[in-house]
Amino acid sequence: MRRAYKYRLFTNANQDRELGIMLETHRRLYNACLDQRKTAYEATKKSVKYTEQSAWFRAERHTNPYFARLNFSSAQATMRRLDKAFSNFFRRVKEKAAKVGYPRFKSRDRHDSIEFPSHGDGIRLTGNRLRVQHVGTIRVKLHTPVEGEIKTITLKREAGKWYVVASCDLGEVKVSPSTLPPVGIDVGLESFLTTSDGRHEPNPHYLKTELPELRVTGRAVVRKKKGGANRRKALRRLQKVHVRVKNLRKEHHYQVACRLILAYGLFAVEGLNIRGMLRNHRFSRAISDAGWAGFLSVLRHKAESAGASFVEVDPRGTSQECSGCGEEARKDLSVRQHNCLHCGLSVHRDINAARNILARGQGRTGPAEVNVDHGVKRPPRNRRVHAMA
Ligand SMILES: [Zn+2]
């Protein structure tokens, strides 16, 4: 099992500058390689290979002092990142996908991380000290100790602050299957989520609270002159608000997931087509605000390590079907109570949906085909079962 640990770095002014130069050099390397591929493609319709670019970079190091100071493996990781962007691009062209974007040049605010593909090569994390080649030893805010063996390390800059992400291999983790009761979960706008046994988790609406500040700081950025120091400062302020929202949301997800893990042993959730839902304009902000997709992935990971099962079901019709008798009870989104004319069941709309989701997750109703998947491959679209053996 892999697990990532993220820690804040306490850099001094000198380290800040060195890291900044390193990040900028990686960005230039990325853009130079992209330029090579673009030029070659436009001239001859031929693609430049990763190995060719790696060889070019090796030679270029003799004359370019900035390139010479990059850790070779991390530079390779940056070139591989570009290579991946291109293979994704060609795959999407082949699939005739609706929107295919040519890989883009990275601007300063779109390039924020440096990967070190093997721990100990150019970078080493020991306790609360991070040693980085050409930068020195940086103090780490180690809020939790690292477990397992560190495999890869990533340096990240977010809103002007530096972080280190250590991806660790925890080895084969034995988890015994959970004996806790099953639950169905309906995610919504009124409540963040509703469980089949009738618990509502309120929606925190972080973005809504921060929105005035986002608007004000966002407008300030636009007003400042492009390329000027004031614009950079305003941009930094805006990024800070975004990071705050992101962190609050993440923390909320973890707290809710932890509470659920202590109470249940099987989670049946909607296999949401979030992208499709986002297209519905009126609800789009509230939907992305709640960040369901992010929450479900946290819950899935937590379930995995707790020996709980995680089942995604086809959500179609879960709000219209009666969980008491299976008959259809049509209602539009404004109707918050489920009243069944057949069996007389009267229950909150979301609780009814959560009960249907649980029933489908346990294979009692709904589409018959079930795909068993251990959460490694990309799951199929509608119905997925992640059996945690
Ligand atoms: Zn009924």
GROMACS .gro file of C-alpha atoms and ligand atoms in nm:
model
  390
    1MET     CA    1   0.000   0.000   0.000
    2ARG     CA    2   0.122   0.348  -0.085
    3ARG     CA    3   0.066   0.652   0.129
    4ALA     CA    4   0.166   1.015   0.080
    5TYR     CA    5   0.275   1.249   0.359
    6LYS     CA    6   0.277   1.622   0.307
    7TYR     CA    7   0.471   1.860   0.530
    8ARG     CA    8   0.533   2.231   0.538
    9LEU     CA    9   0.895   2.341   0.494
   10PHE     CA   10   1.054   2.620   0.695
   11THR     CA   11   1.292   2.772   0.445
   12ASN     CA   12   1.525   3.064   0.505
   13ALA     CA   13   1.560   3.345   0.250
   14ASN     CA   14   1.854   3.178   0.082
   15GLN     CA   15   1.680   2.841   0.049
   16ASP     CA   16   1.369   3.015  -0.076
   17ARG     CA   17   1.570   3.171  -0.354
   18GLU     CA   18   1.752   2.850  -0.444
   19LEU     CA   19   1.428   2.651  -0.456
   20GLY     CA   20   1.270   2.925  -0.665
   21ILE     CA   21   1.556   2.906  -0.915
   22MET     CA   22   1.531   2.527  -0.923
   23LEU     CA   23   1.156   2.538  -0.992
   24GLU     CA   24   1.206   2.801  -1.260
   25THR     CA   25   1.481   2.594  -1.427
   26HIS     CA   26   1.252   2.292  -1.434
   27ARG     CA   27   0.983   2.506  -1.591
   28ARG     CA   28   1.224   2.627  -1.858
   29LEU     CA   29   1.338   2.272  -1.923
   30TYR     CA   30   0.976   2.164  -1.965
   31ASN     CA   31   0.900   2.450  -2.201
   32ALA     CA   32   1.221   2.401  -2.402
   33CYS     CA   33   1.138   2.033  -2.454
   34LEU     CA   34   0.780   2.120  -2.546
   35ASP     CA   35   0.913   2.373  -2.797
   36GLN     CA   36   1.139   2.108  -2.954
   37ARG     CA   37   0.848   1.869  -2.993
   38LYS     CA   38   0.621   2.136  -3.130
   39THR     CA   39   0.875   2.257  -3.387
   40ALA     CA   40   0.958   1.904  -3.499
   41TYR     CA   41   0.592   1.812  -3.529
   42GLU     CA   42   0.506   2.122  -3.732
   43ALA     CA   43   0.806   2.077  -3.962
   44THR     CA   44   0.810   1.704  -4.023
   45LYS     CA   45   0.502   1.558  -3.846
   46LYS     CA   46   0.748   1.350  -3.647
   47SER     CA   47   0.750   1.319  -3.273
   48VAL     CA   48   1.057   1.366  -3.058
   49LYS     CA   49   1.115   1.083  -2.812
   50TYR     CA   50   1.182   1.112  -2.443
   51THR     CA   51   1.519   0.936  -2.483
   52GLU     CA   52   1.630   1.193  -2.742
   53GLN     CA   53   1.541   1.477  -2.509
   54SER     CA   54   1.714   1.313  -2.216
   55ALA     CA   55   2.032   1.285  -2.429
   56TRP     CA   56   1.995   1.647  -2.540
   57PHE     CA   57   1.963   1.759  -2.178
   58ARG     CA   58   2.272   1.560  -2.078
   59ALA     CA   59   2.476   1.743  -2.345
   60GLU     CA   60   2.321   2.080  -2.267
   61ARG     CA   61   2.439   2.055  -1.905
   62HIS     CA   62   2.796   2.119  -2.019
   63THR     CA   63   2.708   2.468  -2.139
   64ASN     CA   64   2.403   2.568  -1.934
   65PRO     CA   65   2.499   2.628  -1.568
   66TYR     CA   66   2.134   2.627  -1.456
   67PHE     CA   67   2.072   2.287  -1.614
   68ALA     CA   68   2.400   2.165  -1.465
   69ARG     CA   69   2.268   2.237  -1.115
   70LEU     CA   70   1.952   2.029  -1.157
   71ASN     CA   71   1.945   1.681  -1.013
   72PHE     CA   72   1.957   1.455  -1.316
   73SER     CA   73   1.679   1.218  -1.207
   74SER     CA   74   1.444   1.502  -1.120
   75ALA     CA   75   1.513   1.664  -1.459
   76GLN     CA   76   1.427   1.330  -1.619
   77ALA     CA   77   1.104   1.327  -1.419
   78THR     CA   78   1.014   1.669  -1.563
   79MET     CA   79   1.084   1.545  -1.918
   80ARG     CA   80   0.879   1.232  -1.850
   81ARG     CA   81   0.594   1.451  -1.734
   82LEU     CA   82   0.596   1.621  -2.072
   83ASP     CA   83   0.624   1.284  -2.245
   84LYS     CA   84   0.312   1.173  -2.058
   85ALA     CA   85   0.128   1.491  -2.156
   86PHE     CA   86   0.205   1.407  -2.519
   87SER     CA   87   0.101   1.044  -2.500
   88ASN     CA   88  -0.228   1.154  -2.338
   89PHE     CA   89  -0.272   1.406  -2.616
   90PHE     CA   90  -0.214   1.147  -2.893
   91ARG     CA   91  -0.438   0.894  -2.718
   92ARG     CA   92  -0.719   1.148  -2.704
   93VAL     CA   93  -0.668   1.239  -3.069
   94LYS     CA   94  -0.691   0.869  -3.156
   95GLU     CA   95  -1.005   0.827  -2.947
   96LYS     CA   96  -1.147   1.130  -3.129
   97ALA     CA   97  -1.230   1.286  -2.793
   98ALA     CA   98  -1.448   1.595  -2.801
   99LYS     CA   99  -1.193   1.833  -2.653
  100VAL     CA  100  -0.829   1.767  -2.730
  101GLY     CA  101  -0.586   2.029  -2.611
  102TYR     CA  102  -0.229   2.037  -2.736
  103PRO     CA  103   0.014   2.030  -2.438
  104ARG     CA  104   0.061   2.384  -2.318
  105PHE     CA  105   0.364   2.587  -2.222
  106LYS     CA  106   0.374   2.628  -1.847
  107SER     CA  107   0.347   2.976  -1.709
  108ARG     CA  108   0.508   3.064  -1.376
  109ASP     CA  109   0.190   3.010  -1.176
  110ARG     CA  110   0.103   2.681  -1.348
  111HIS     CA  111   0.428   2.509  -1.271
  112ASP     CA  112   0.455   2.447  -0.899
  113SER     CA  113   0.630   2.117  -0.830
  114ILE     CA  114   0.955   1.926  -0.871
  115GLU     CA  115   0.961   1.548  -0.856
  116PHE     CA  116   1.249   1.341  -0.726
  117PRO     CA  117   1.174   0.987  -0.847
  118SER     CA  118   1.400   0.810  -0.602
  119HIS     CA  119   1.455   0.898  -0.239
  120GLY     CA  120   1.820   0.952  -0.162
  121ASP     CA  121   1.903   1.077  -0.511
  122GLY     CA  122   1.939   1.452  -0.476
  123ILE     CA  123   1.702   1.469  -0.182
  124ARG     CA  124   1.670   1.295   0.153
  125LEU     CA  125   1.419   1.323   0.435
  126THR     CA  126   1.546   1.216   0.777
  127GLY     CA  127   1.327   1.300   1.075
  128ASN     CA  128   1.241   1.668   1.055
  129ARG     CA  129   1.531   1.751   0.824
  130LEU     CA  130   1.512   1.759   0.447
  131ARG     CA  131   1.843   1.763   0.266
  132VAL     CA  132   1.822   1.899  -0.090
  133GLN     CA  133   2.116   1.899  -0.330
  134HIS     CA  134   2.248   2.255  -0.391
  135VAL     CA  135   1.997   2.399  -0.142
  136GLY     CA  136   2.105   2.260   0.192
  137THR     CA  137   1.917   2.127   0.492
  138ILE     CA  138   1.562   2.255   0.538
  139ARG     CA  139   1.358   2.223   0.857
  140VAL     CA  140   1.034   2.025   0.816
  141LYS     CA  141   0.714   2.063   1.018
  142LEU     CA  142   0.675   1.694   1.093
  143HIS     CA  143   0.318   1.675   1.227
  144THR     CA  144   0.309   1.296   1.187
  145PRO     CA  145   0.609   1.067   1.148
  146VAL     CA  146   0.663   0.899   0.811
  147GLU     CA  147   0.574   0.530   0.801
  148GLY     CA  148   0.712   0.271   0.563
  149GLU     CA  149   0.982   0.324   0.304
  150ILE     CA  150   1.002   0.660   0.125
  151LYS     CA  151   0.993   0.599  -0.251
  152THR     CA  152   0.953   0.935  -0.421
  153ILE     CA  153   0.970   1.295  -0.304
  154THR     CA  154   0.800   1.599  -0.450
  155LEU     CA  155   0.869   1.961  -0.365
  156LYS     CA  156   0.568   2.188  -0.403
  157ARG     CA  157   0.514   2.560  -0.389
  158GLU     CA  158   0.164   2.670  -0.292
  159ALA     CA  159   0.083   3.037  -0.250
  160GLY     CA  160   0.447   3.118  -0.189
  161LYS     CA  161   0.503   2.845   0.070
  162TRP     CA  162   0.707   2.530   0.020
  163TYR     CA  163   0.594   2.177   0.100
  164VAL     CA  164   0.744   1.833   0.070
  165VAL     CA  165   0.534   1.532  -0.027
  166ALA     CA  166   0.686   1.192   0.055
  167SER     CA  167   0.522   0.894  -0.111
  168CYS     CA  168   0.583   0.585   0.100
  169ASP     CA  169   0.548   0.213   0.047
  170LEU     CA  170   0.386   0.059   0.353
  171GLY     CA  171   0.429  -0.293   0.217
  172GLU     CA  172   0.163  -0.560   0.242
  173VAL     CA  173  -0.080  -0.433   0.501
  174LYS     CA  174  -0.297  -0.702   0.655
  175VAL     CA  175  -0.642  -0.577   0.734
  176SER     CA  176  -0.914  -0.799   0.869
  177PRO     CA  177  -1.256  -0.745   0.715
  178SER     CA  178  -1.476  -0.511   0.913
  179THR     CA  179  -1.769  -0.648   1.111
  180LEU     CA  180  -1.948  -0.314   1.137
  181PRO     CA  181  -2.292  -0.265   0.977
  182PRO     CA  182  -2.337  -0.151   0.615
  183VAL     CA  183  -2.454   0.195   0.514
  184GLY     CA  184  -2.581   0.367   0.201
  185ILE     CA  185  -2.471   0.724   0.140
  186ASP     CA  186  -2.650   0.986  -0.064
  187VAL     CA  187  -2.456   1.304  -0.135
  188GLY     CA  188  -2.650   1.619  -0.196
  189LEU     CA  189  -2.670   1.993  -0.178
  190GLU     CA  190  -2.909   2.033   0.114
  191SER     CA  191  -2.694   1.810   0.334
  192PHE     CA  192  -2.335   1.723   0.251
  193LEU     CA  193  -2.441   1.363   0.285
  194THR     CA  194  -2.729   1.155   0.419
  195THR     CA  195  -2.697   0.799   0.547
  196SER     CA  196  -2.949   0.518   0.502
  197ASP     CA  197  -3.002   0.512   0.880
  198GLY     CA  198  -3.111   0.875   0.873
  199ARG     CA  199  -2.805   1.079   0.967
  200HIS     CA  200  -2.756   1.411   0.790
  201GLU     CA  201  -2.410   1.565   0.764
  202PRO     CA  202  -2.446   1.943   0.713
  203ASN     CA  203  -2.291   2.115   0.415
  204PRO     CA  204  -2.009   2.347   0.520
  205HIS     CA  205  -2.019   2.589   0.223
  206TYR     CA  206  -1.663   2.715   0.256
  207LEU     CA  207  -1.649   2.877  -0.080
  208LYS     CA  208  -1.968   3.066  -0.016
  209THR     CA  209  -1.820   3.222   0.298
  210GLU     CA  210  -1.493   3.303   0.125
  211LEU     CA  211  -1.659   3.418  -0.196
  212PRO     CA  212  -1.673   3.792  -0.117
  213GLU     CA  213  -1.303   3.781  -0.039
  214LEU     CA  214  -1.237   3.581  -0.356
  215ARG     CA  215  -1.423   3.843  -0.559
  216VAL     CA  216  -1.243   4.135  -0.400
  217THR     CA  217  -0.896   3.984  -0.432
  218GLY     CA  218  -0.976   3.854  -0.781
  219ARG     CA  219  -1.080   4.200  -0.898
  220ALA     CA  220  -0.766   4.349  -0.741
  221VAL     CA  221  -0.553   4.121  -0.958
  222VAL     CA  222  -0.726   4.234  -1.277
  223ARG     CA  223  -0.687   4.602  -1.188
  224LYS     CA  224  -0.310   4.579  -1.138
  225LYS     CA  225  -0.072   4.623  -1.428
  226LYS     CA  226   0.034   4.302  -1.597
  227GLY     CA  227   0.383   4.188  -1.508
  228GLY     CA  228   0.409   4.440  -1.225
  229ALA     CA  229   0.507   4.373  -0.864
  230ASN     CA  230   0.164   4.481  -0.737
  231ARG     CA  231  -0.009   4.230  -0.956
  232ARG     CA  232   0.219   3.958  -0.829
  233LYS     CA  233   0.134   4.056  -0.472
  234ALA     CA  234  -0.240   4.060  -0.545
  235LEU     CA  235  -0.209   3.722  -0.713
  236ARG     CA  236  -0.034   3.586  -0.408
  237ARG     CA  237  -0.323   3.706  -0.189
  238LEU     CA  238  -0.574   3.539  -0.420
  239GLN     CA  239  -0.380   3.213  -0.415
  240LYS     CA  240  -0.380   3.227  -0.036
  241VAL     CA  241  -0.760   3.241  -0.024
  242HIS     CA  242  -0.780   2.948  -0.265
  243VAL     CA  243  -0.536   2.744  -0.057
  244ARG     CA  244  -0.733   2.822   0.260
  245VAL     CA  245  -1.056   2.700   0.100
  246LYS     CA  246  -0.882   2.388  -0.028
  247ASN     CA  247  -0.737   2.304   0.313
  248LEU     CA  248  -1.064   2.363   0.497
  249ARG     CA  249  -1.244   2.137   0.253
  250LYS     CA  250  -0.984   1.864   0.281
  251GLU     CA  251  -0.994   1.872   0.658
  252HIS     CA  252  -1.373   1.848   0.654
  253HIS     CA  253  -1.354   1.547   0.423
  254TYR     CA  254  -1.112   1.371   0.655
  255GLN     CA  255  -1.320   1.440   0.963
  256VAL     CA  256  -1.643   1.315   0.807
  257ALA     CA  257  -1.470   1.007   0.661
  258CYS     CA  258  -1.312   0.920   0.997
  259ARG     CA  259  -1.647   0.939   1.175
  260LEU     CA  260  -1.806   0.712   0.914
  261ILE     CA  261  -1.524   0.458   0.924
  262LEU     CA  262  -1.574   0.414   1.300
  263ALA     CA  263  -1.942   0.335   1.251
  264TYR     CA  264  -1.974   0.124   0.934
  265GLY     CA  265  -1.811  -0.169   0.756
  266LEU     CA  266  -1.960  -0.140   0.407
  267PHE     CA  267  -2.012   0.179   0.214
  268ALA     CA  268  -2.249   0.194  -0.079
  269VAL     CA  269  -2.216   0.524  -0.264
  270GLU     CA  270  -2.333   0.673  -0.589
  271GLY     CA  271  -2.095   0.632  -0.880
  272LEU     CA  272  -2.133   0.997  -0.964
  273ASN     CA  273  -2.067   1.131  -1.304
  274ILE     CA  274  -1.948   1.456  -1.153
  275ARG     CA  275  -1.840   1.599  -1.486
  276GLY     CA  276  -2.187   1.551  -1.626
  277MET     CA  277  -2.342   1.716  -1.322
  278LEU     CA  278  -2.109   2.012  -1.340
  279ARG     CA  279  -2.251   2.091  -1.680
  280ASN     CA  280  -2.575   2.181  -1.507
  281HIS     CA  281  -2.487   2.543  -1.461
  282ARG     CA  282  -2.721   2.648  -1.187
  283PHE     CA  283  -2.584   2.400  -0.936
  284SER     CA  284  -2.227   2.390  -1.055
  285ARG     CA  285  -2.072   2.606  -0.785
  286ALA     CA  286  -2.248   2.433  -0.500
  287ILE     CA  287  -2.155   2.092  -0.642
  288SER     CA  288  -1.786   2.161  -0.686
  289ASP     CA  289  -1.792   2.341  -0.353
  290ALA     CA  290  -1.902   2.031  -0.173
  291GLY     CA  291  -1.624   1.847  -0.357
  292TRP     CA  292  -1.793   1.510  -0.351
  293ALA     CA  293  -1.547   1.341  -0.579
  294GLY     CA  294  -1.264   1.437  -0.346
  295PHE     CA  295  -1.458   1.322  -0.045
  296LEU     CA  296  -1.545   0.986  -0.197
  297SER     CA  297  -1.182   0.920  -0.278
  298VAL     CA  298  -1.083   0.998   0.083
  299LEU     CA  299  -1.357   0.768   0.208
  300ARG     CA  300  -1.247   0.494  -0.028
  301HIS     CA  301  -0.887   0.512   0.092
  302LYS     CA  302  -0.991   0.514   0.457
  303ALA     CA  303  -1.223   0.219   0.396
  304GLU     CA  304  -0.941   0.028   0.230
  305SER     CA  305  -0.713   0.059   0.531
  306ALA     CA  306  -0.992  -0.019   0.778
  307GLY     CA  307  -1.098  -0.341   0.605
  308ALA     CA  308  -1.434  -0.193   0.506
  309SER     CA  309  -1.592  -0.251   0.163
  310PHE     CA  310  -1.659   0.031  -0.074
  311VAL     CA  311  -1.922  -0.017  -0.343
  312GLU     CA  312  -2.018   0.230  -0.611
  313VAL     CA  313  -2.361   0.181  -0.758
  314ASP     CA  314  -2.550   0.313  -1.057
  315PRO     CA  315  -2.728   0.617  -0.914
  316ARG     CA  316  -2.999   0.634  -1.178
  317GLY     CA  317  -3.345   0.645  -1.027
  318THR     CA  318  -3.232   0.612  -0.665
  319SER     CA  319  -3.427   0.922  -0.567
  320GLN     CA  320  -3.742   0.824  -0.755
  321GLU     CA  321  -3.769   0.464  -0.643
  322CYS     CA  322  -3.945   0.380  -0.318
  323SER     CA  323  -3.706   0.208  -0.077
  324GLY     CA  324  -4.005   0.041   0.092
  325CYS     CA  325  -4.174  -0.131  -0.201
  326GLY     CA  326  -3.963  -0.056  -0.511
  327GLU     CA  327  -4.244   0.131  -0.689
  328GLU     CA  328  -4.166   0.456  -0.860
  329ALA     CA  329  -4.258   0.781  -0.686
  330ARG     CA  330  -4.180   1.063  -0.931
  331LYS     CA  331  -4.083   1.396  -0.779
  332ASP     CA  332  -3.874   1.689  -0.890
  333LEU     CA  333  -3.579   1.832  -0.700
  334SER     CA  334  -3.787   2.080  -0.500
  335VAL     CA  335  -3.988   1.803  -0.332
  336ARG     CA  336  -3.788   1.712  -0.022
  337GLN     CA  337  -4.016   1.440   0.119
  338HIS     CA  338  -4.066   1.096  -0.029
  339ASN     CA  339  -4.429   0.989   0.003
  340CYS     CA  340  -4.518   0.653  -0.146
  341LEU     CA  341  -4.874   0.605  -0.263
  342HIS     CA  342  -4.829   0.227  -0.280
  343CYS     CA  343  -4.689   0.134   0.061
  344GLY     CA  344  -4.740   0.460   0.246
  345LEU     CA  345  -4.373   0.510   0.328
  346SER     CA  346  -4.303   0.872   0.417
  347VAL     CA  347  -3.940   0.963   0.469
  348HIS     CA  348  -3.694   1.240   0.378
  349ARG     CA  349  -3.608   1.224   0.011
  350ASP     CA  350  -3.232   1.180   0.071
  351ILE     CA  351  -3.281   0.904   0.329
  352ASN     CA  352  -3.497   0.718   0.076
  353ALA     CA  353  -3.221   0.757  -0.184
  354ALA     CA  354  -2.953   0.642   0.063
  355ARG     CA  355  -3.159   0.329   0.142
  356ASN     CA  356  -3.187   0.250  -0.229
  357ILE     CA  357  -2.813   0.299  -0.271
  358LEU     CA  358  -2.749   0.057   0.016
  359ALA     CA  359  -2.986  -0.199  -0.137
  360ARG     CA  360  -2.807  -0.176  -0.471
  361GLY     CA  361  -2.470  -0.192  -0.301
  362GLN     CA  362  -2.571  -0.516  -0.132
  363GLY     CA  363  -2.696  -0.651  -0.464
  364ARG     CA  364  -3.057  -0.665  -0.347
  365THR     CA  365  -3.191  -0.452  -0.635
  366GLY     CA  366  -3.075  -0.261  -0.938
  367PRO     CA  367  -2.855  -0.361  -1.233
  368ALA     CA  368  -2.724  -0.716  -1.204
  369GLU     CA  369  -2.371  -0.697  -1.340
  370VAL     CA  370  -2.101  -0.637  -1.083
  371ASN     CA  371  -1.738  -0.569  -1.158
  372VAL     CA  372  -1.494  -0.667  -0.891
  373ASP     CA  373  -1.196  -0.440  -0.882
  374HIS     CA  374  -0.932  -0.386  -0.617
  375GLY     CA  375  -0.914  -0.016  -0.671
  376VAL     CA  376  -0.596  -0.031  -0.880
  377LYS     CA  377  -0.732  -0.001  -1.231
  378ARG     CA  378  -0.965   0.270  -1.346
  379PRO     CA  379  -1.312   0.146  -1.256
  380PRO     CA  380  -1.590   0.108  -1.514
  381ARG     CA  381  -1.848   0.378  -1.538
  382ASN     CA  382  -2.164   0.283  -1.364
  383ARG     CA  383  -2.124   0.017  -1.108
  384ARG     CA  384  -1.805  -0.065  -0.926
  385VAL     CA  385  -1.724  -0.285  -0.635
  386HIS     CA  386  -1.398  -0.251  -0.451
  387ALA     CA  387  -1.370  -0.562  -0.240
  388MET     CA  388  -1.115  -0.508   0.032
  389ALA     CA  389  -0.993  -0.859   0.097
  390ZN      ZN  390  -4.350   0.233  -0.149
   0.00000   0.00000   0.00000
